[in-house]
Short mmCIF file of C-alpha atoms and ligand atoms in Angstrom, two decimals:
data_model
loop_
_atom_site.label_atom_id
_atom_site.label_comp_id
_atom_site.label_asym_id
_atom_site.label_seq_id
_atom_site.Cartn_x
_atom_site.Cartn_y
_atom_site.Cartn_z
CA MET D 1 -61.65 141.60 109.31
CA THR D 2 -63.95 144.28 110.60
CA ALA D 3 -62.59 147.82 110.73
CA VAL D 4 -64.05 150.39 113.10
CA LEU D 5 -63.70 154.10 112.34
CA HIS D 6 -64.16 156.84 114.90
CA VAL D 7 -66.12 160.04 114.44
CA PRO D 8 -65.49 162.58 117.22
CA ALA D 9 -68.63 164.36 118.42
CA PHE D 10 -69.37 167.03 121.02
CA LYS D 11 -66.54 167.50 123.50
CA ASP D 12 -65.43 163.91 124.09
CA ASN D 13 -67.95 161.49 122.52
CA TYR D 14 -67.07 158.92 119.89
CA ILE D 15 -69.53 157.77 117.26
CA TRP D 16 -68.27 154.47 115.82
CA LEU D 17 -68.64 153.35 112.20
CA ILE D 18 -68.39 149.57 111.78
CA ARG D 19 -67.08 148.69 108.36
CA GLY D 20 -67.26 145.26 106.76
CA HIS D 21 -64.53 143.56 104.75
CA ALA D 22 -66.12 144.53 101.46
CA GLY D 23 -68.47 147.19 100.15
CA ASP D 24 -69.21 150.69 101.35
CA GLY D 25 -71.74 149.87 104.09
CA VAL D 26 -71.29 150.91 107.72
CA ALA D 27 -73.26 150.45 110.92
CA ILE D 28 -73.31 153.62 113.01
CA VAL D 29 -73.04 153.24 116.78
CA ASP D 30 -74.43 155.93 119.14
CA PRO D 31 -74.82 158.90 116.76
CA GLY D 32 -75.36 161.71 119.24
CA GLU D 33 -75.25 164.22 116.40
CA ALA D 34 -75.80 163.85 112.66
CA ALA D 35 -73.50 166.48 111.12
CA PRO D 36 -70.10 164.84 111.79
CA VAL D 37 -71.49 161.46 110.66
CA ARG D 38 -72.86 162.94 107.44
CA ALA D 39 -69.48 164.57 106.80
CA ALA D 40 -67.57 161.33 107.43
CA LEU D 41 -69.90 159.26 105.23
CA ALA D 42 -69.57 161.78 102.39
CA ARG D 43 -65.80 162.12 102.72
CA LEU D 44 -65.19 158.34 102.81
CA ARG D 45 -68.01 157.48 100.36
CA LEU D 46 -69.72 155.18 102.85
CA THR D 47 -73.40 154.30 103.21
CA ALA D 48 -75.25 153.60 106.44
CA VAL D 49 -76.80 150.12 106.66
CA ALA D 50 -77.95 150.26 110.30
CA ILE D 51 -77.86 152.40 113.42
CA LEU D 52 -77.17 150.88 116.84
CA CYS D 53 -77.63 152.71 120.12
CA THR D 54 -76.66 151.64 123.62
CA HIS D 55 -78.83 153.89 125.83
CA HIS D 56 -81.23 156.80 125.69
CA HIS D 57 -78.96 159.75 126.57
CA GLY D 58 -79.03 162.56 124.03
CA ASP D 59 -75.29 162.46 123.35
CA HIS D 60 -75.83 158.89 122.02
CA VAL D 61 -79.18 159.16 120.18
CA GLY D 62 -79.57 162.85 119.26
CA GLY D 63 -78.51 162.44 115.62
CA ILE D 64 -80.63 159.40 114.76
CA ALA D 65 -83.73 161.20 113.47
CA GLU D 66 -81.74 163.27 110.95
CA LEU D 67 -79.71 160.26 109.79
CA VAL D 68 -82.81 158.16 109.10
CA ASP D 69 -84.25 161.13 107.22
CA ASP D 70 -81.25 160.79 104.89
CA ASN D 71 -81.48 157.02 104.73
CA PRO D 72 -84.21 154.98 106.48
CA VAL D 73 -82.07 152.14 107.88
CA PRO D 74 -83.05 149.81 110.77
CA VAL D 75 -82.39 151.39 114.17
CA TYR D 76 -81.51 148.98 116.99
CA GLY D 77 -81.76 150.09 120.59
CA PRO D 78 -82.56 148.94 124.12
CA ALA D 79 -86.06 147.44 124.42
CA ARG D 80 -86.29 148.66 128.01
CA GLU D 81 -85.78 152.34 127.17
CA ALA D 82 -88.11 154.69 125.30
CA ILE D 83 -86.17 155.94 122.28
CA PRO D 84 -88.60 157.16 119.61
CA ALA D 85 -86.40 156.44 116.57
CA VAL D 86 -85.75 152.78 117.46
CA THR D 87 -87.35 150.40 114.95
CA HIS D 88 -85.76 147.18 116.33
CA PRO D 89 -85.92 147.06 120.15
CA VAL D 90 -83.46 144.47 121.44
CA GLY D 91 -82.40 142.92 124.75
CA GLU D 92 -80.29 140.18 126.27
CA GLY D 93 -79.32 137.47 123.77
CA ASP D 94 -80.93 139.11 120.73
CA GLU D 95 -78.93 139.03 117.53
CA VAL D 96 -78.25 142.04 115.32
CA PRO D 97 -77.58 140.65 111.84
CA LEU D 98 -75.35 142.86 109.69
CA PRO D 99 -74.94 140.56 106.67
CA SER D 100 -73.61 143.26 104.36
CA LEU D 101 -70.76 143.79 106.85
CA GLY D 102 -70.14 140.05 107.29
CA LEU D 103 -70.87 140.50 110.98
CA GLN D 104 -73.43 139.44 113.55
CA LEU D 105 -73.57 141.13 116.94
CA ARG D 106 -75.28 139.89 120.08
CA VAL D 107 -76.92 142.05 122.71
CA ILE D 108 -75.87 141.99 126.37
CA ASP D 109 -78.02 143.72 129.03
CA ILE D 110 -75.74 145.89 131.16
CA PRO D 111 -77.91 148.10 133.40
CA GLY D 112 -76.36 150.64 135.79
CA HIS D 113 -75.58 153.90 133.97
CA THR D 114 -79.17 153.77 132.70
CA ALA D 115 -81.81 151.17 133.55
CA GLY D 116 -81.93 149.58 130.11
CA HIS D 117 -78.36 150.09 128.84
CA ILE D 118 -77.19 147.41 126.39
CA ALA D 119 -73.90 146.43 124.75
CA TYR D 120 -73.27 144.88 121.33
CA HIS D 121 -70.67 142.15 121.07
CA GLY D 122 -69.45 139.90 118.25
CA GLY D 123 -66.57 139.28 115.87
CA GLY D 124 -64.09 140.19 118.61
CA ILE D 125 -65.46 143.70 119.15
CA LEU D 126 -67.58 145.24 121.91
CA PHE D 127 -69.58 148.48 121.94
CA CYS D 128 -70.37 149.30 125.55
CA GLY D 129 -71.58 152.92 125.45
CA ASP D 130 -71.27 154.59 128.85
CA THR D 131 -70.96 151.43 130.96
CA LEU D 132 -67.31 150.41 130.64
CA PHE D 133 -64.82 153.16 129.86
CA SER D 134 -61.12 152.57 129.51
CA ALA D 135 -59.80 152.67 133.09
CA GLY D 136 -63.24 153.73 134.34
CA CYS D 137 -66.99 153.17 134.24
CA GLY D 138 -70.16 155.21 133.77
CA ARG D 139 -71.87 157.10 136.54
CA LEU D 140 -74.87 155.52 138.21
CA PHE D 141 -77.76 157.64 136.93
CA GLU D 142 -80.59 155.08 136.98
CA GLY D 143 -79.21 151.79 138.25
CA THR D 144 -77.69 150.58 141.50
CA ALA D 145 -74.03 149.92 142.25
CA GLU D 146 -74.87 146.21 142.50
CA GLN D 147 -76.35 146.25 138.97
CA MET D 148 -73.36 148.11 137.53
CA CYS D 149 -70.95 145.76 139.30
CA ARG D 150 -72.71 142.71 137.78
CA SER D 151 -72.79 144.37 134.35
CA LEU D 152 -69.05 145.05 134.46
CA GLN D 153 -68.38 141.49 135.63
CA ARG D 154 -70.21 140.23 132.54
CA LEU D 155 -68.11 142.40 130.23
CA ALA D 156 -64.92 141.35 132.03
CA ALA D 157 -65.82 137.72 131.29
CA LEU D 158 -65.61 138.29 127.52
CA PRO D 159 -62.48 136.99 125.75
CA ASP D 160 -59.27 138.86 126.70
CA ASP D 161 -58.56 140.00 123.16
CA THR D 162 -62.01 141.58 122.67
CA GLU D 163 -61.58 145.15 121.40
CA VAL D 164 -63.50 147.60 123.57
CA PHE D 165 -65.13 150.64 121.94
CA CYS D 166 -66.47 153.05 124.58
CA GLY D 167 -68.72 156.08 124.20
CA HIS D 168 -66.29 158.71 125.47
CA GLU D 169 -62.62 159.69 125.47
CA TYR D 170 -62.15 159.71 129.24
CA THR D 171 -59.10 157.46 129.47
CA GLU D 172 -56.43 159.93 130.58
CA GLU D 173 -58.67 161.42 133.27
CA ASN D 174 -59.74 157.95 134.41
CA LEU D 175 -56.13 156.85 134.75
CA ARG D 176 -55.42 159.66 137.21
CA PHE D 177 -58.08 158.15 139.46
CA ALA D 178 -56.94 154.57 138.75
CA LEU D 179 -53.45 155.51 139.93
CA ALA D 180 -54.85 157.16 143.04
CA VAL D 181 -56.51 153.82 143.86
CA GLU D 182 -53.47 151.73 142.83
CA PRO D 183 -50.31 153.87 142.83
CA GLU D 184 -48.15 150.77 142.35
CA ASN D 185 -49.96 149.48 139.25
CA VAL D 186 -47.10 149.43 136.72
CA GLU D 187 -49.34 148.58 133.77
CA ALA D 188 -51.59 151.53 134.54
CA ARG D 189 -48.55 153.84 134.71
CA GLN D 190 -47.23 152.61 131.37
CA TYR D 191 -50.67 152.81 129.81
CA ARG D 192 -51.01 156.41 131.03
CA GLU D 193 -47.77 157.36 129.24
CA ALA D 194 -49.00 155.74 126.02
CA VAL D 195 -52.41 157.42 126.26
CA ILE D 196 -50.87 160.87 126.87
CA ALA D 197 -48.70 160.40 123.77
CA LEU D 198 -51.73 159.38 121.67
CA ARG D 199 -53.82 162.29 122.89
CA GLN D 200 -51.03 164.78 122.17
CA ARG D 201 -51.27 163.64 118.55
CA ASN D 202 -55.07 163.92 118.76
CA ARG D 203 -55.46 160.15 118.33
CA PRO D 204 -58.13 158.20 120.22
CA SER D 205 -56.95 156.11 123.16
CA LEU D 206 -59.56 153.53 122.07
CA PRO D 207 -60.17 150.74 121.43
CA SER D 208 -58.95 149.13 124.59
CA THR D 209 -59.10 145.39 125.22
CA ILE D 210 -60.73 143.33 127.96
CA ALA D 211 -57.26 142.09 129.00
CA ARG D 212 -56.01 145.64 129.45
CA GLU D 213 -59.09 146.72 131.35
CA LYS D 214 -58.70 143.79 133.74
CA SER D 215 -55.16 144.97 134.49
CA VAL D 216 -55.71 148.75 134.79
CA ASN D 217 -59.39 149.49 135.49
CA PRO D 218 -60.08 149.77 139.23
CA PHE D 219 -63.79 149.09 138.66
CA LEU D 220 -62.92 145.64 137.26
CA ARG D 221 -60.37 145.04 140.02
CA CYS D 222 -62.49 145.27 143.16
CA SER D 223 -61.63 141.65 144.00
CA VAL D 224 -57.89 142.42 143.89
CA PRO D 225 -56.71 142.69 147.53
CA GLY D 226 -55.00 146.08 147.04
CA VAL D 227 -58.09 147.65 145.46
CA HIS D 228 -60.40 146.10 148.04
CA ALA D 229 -58.19 147.49 150.82
CA ALA D 230 -58.11 150.96 149.22
CA ALA D 231 -61.93 150.88 148.98
CA GLU D 232 -62.15 149.97 152.69
CA THR D 233 -59.82 152.83 153.59
CA PHE D 234 -62.02 155.23 151.61
CA ALA D 235 -65.26 153.83 153.11
CA ARG D 236 -63.77 153.61 156.62
CA ARG D 237 -65.29 150.21 157.15
CA GLN D 238 -64.94 146.59 156.16
CA LEU D 239 -66.54 145.72 152.84
CA ALA D 240 -67.90 142.20 152.58
CA SER D 241 -68.02 141.68 148.83
CA GLU D 242 -66.55 142.70 145.50
CA CYS D 243 -69.69 144.70 144.70
CA GLU D 244 -69.60 146.54 148.05
CA ALA D 245 -66.02 147.49 147.23
CA PHE D 246 -67.18 148.54 143.76
CA ALA D 247 -69.85 150.80 145.29
CA ALA D 248 -67.21 152.48 147.47
CA VAL D 249 -64.79 152.98 144.56
CA ARG D 250 -67.62 154.46 142.47
CA ARG D 251 -68.49 156.95 145.28
CA TRP D 252 -64.78 157.74 145.64
CA LYS D 253 -64.52 158.58 141.94
CA ASP D 254 -67.71 160.70 142.07
CA GLY D 255 -65.98 163.06 144.48
CA PHE D 256 -62.46 162.73 143.03
CA LYS D 257 -60.81 166.00 142.07
CA GLY D 258 -57.37 164.56 141.32
ZN1 ZN R 1 -74.79 158.27 128.95
FE1 FE R 2 -72.51 159.62 127.06
#
């Protein structure tokens, strides 16, 4: 069984360390800074075997150069983005073999937050960077709402029990918006209580699961009649499709002050 350790970075980023069933090797996902990763590797006596990044933003790639200075491991990253430290550019359907971890991940193209954003999925775990957050999704910096909507639909189609490792601890804040969209969503209310309790103990709210996200995340629920209707109320017009509703909910969240 694969274990995934979290390394907090900056204000609310998570750098993930994927650990195999045996040995001291780890794959490092989205190291935005090197220092906390170096400290965690030293403290736990772990060795990097690969670095994986999901998109080009500095809070996800900023630590790569220093980490490969320490240990020149393969660096996987999106083929459609210019990230200088990437040695293995990958895109849709490409495999990332991590034999020393007993794991193989497959790349999914999920544009929207950035134009070339990718996810890594395999062995029941998903690393989705800043595309899918628990109870939320990334802002549209480079892609269109239609692209992001399709990307989220692809992630939602993964098996229900897939563990979801996101790039940021935004869950509690996202749930305030989720409950503004769906005040009657009992699962979202219960989840919010559980997340508040975890955060009070300084524990991550992640990983989530695809099943949970389908029941609490408004951005995955734009085809649910109540969410669609809320989106139409916000947009003050009829919305013809799930992705039009998604676009409205995304704009709603952009201006949401809670
Ligand atoms: Zn980002
Ligand atoms: Fe980020």
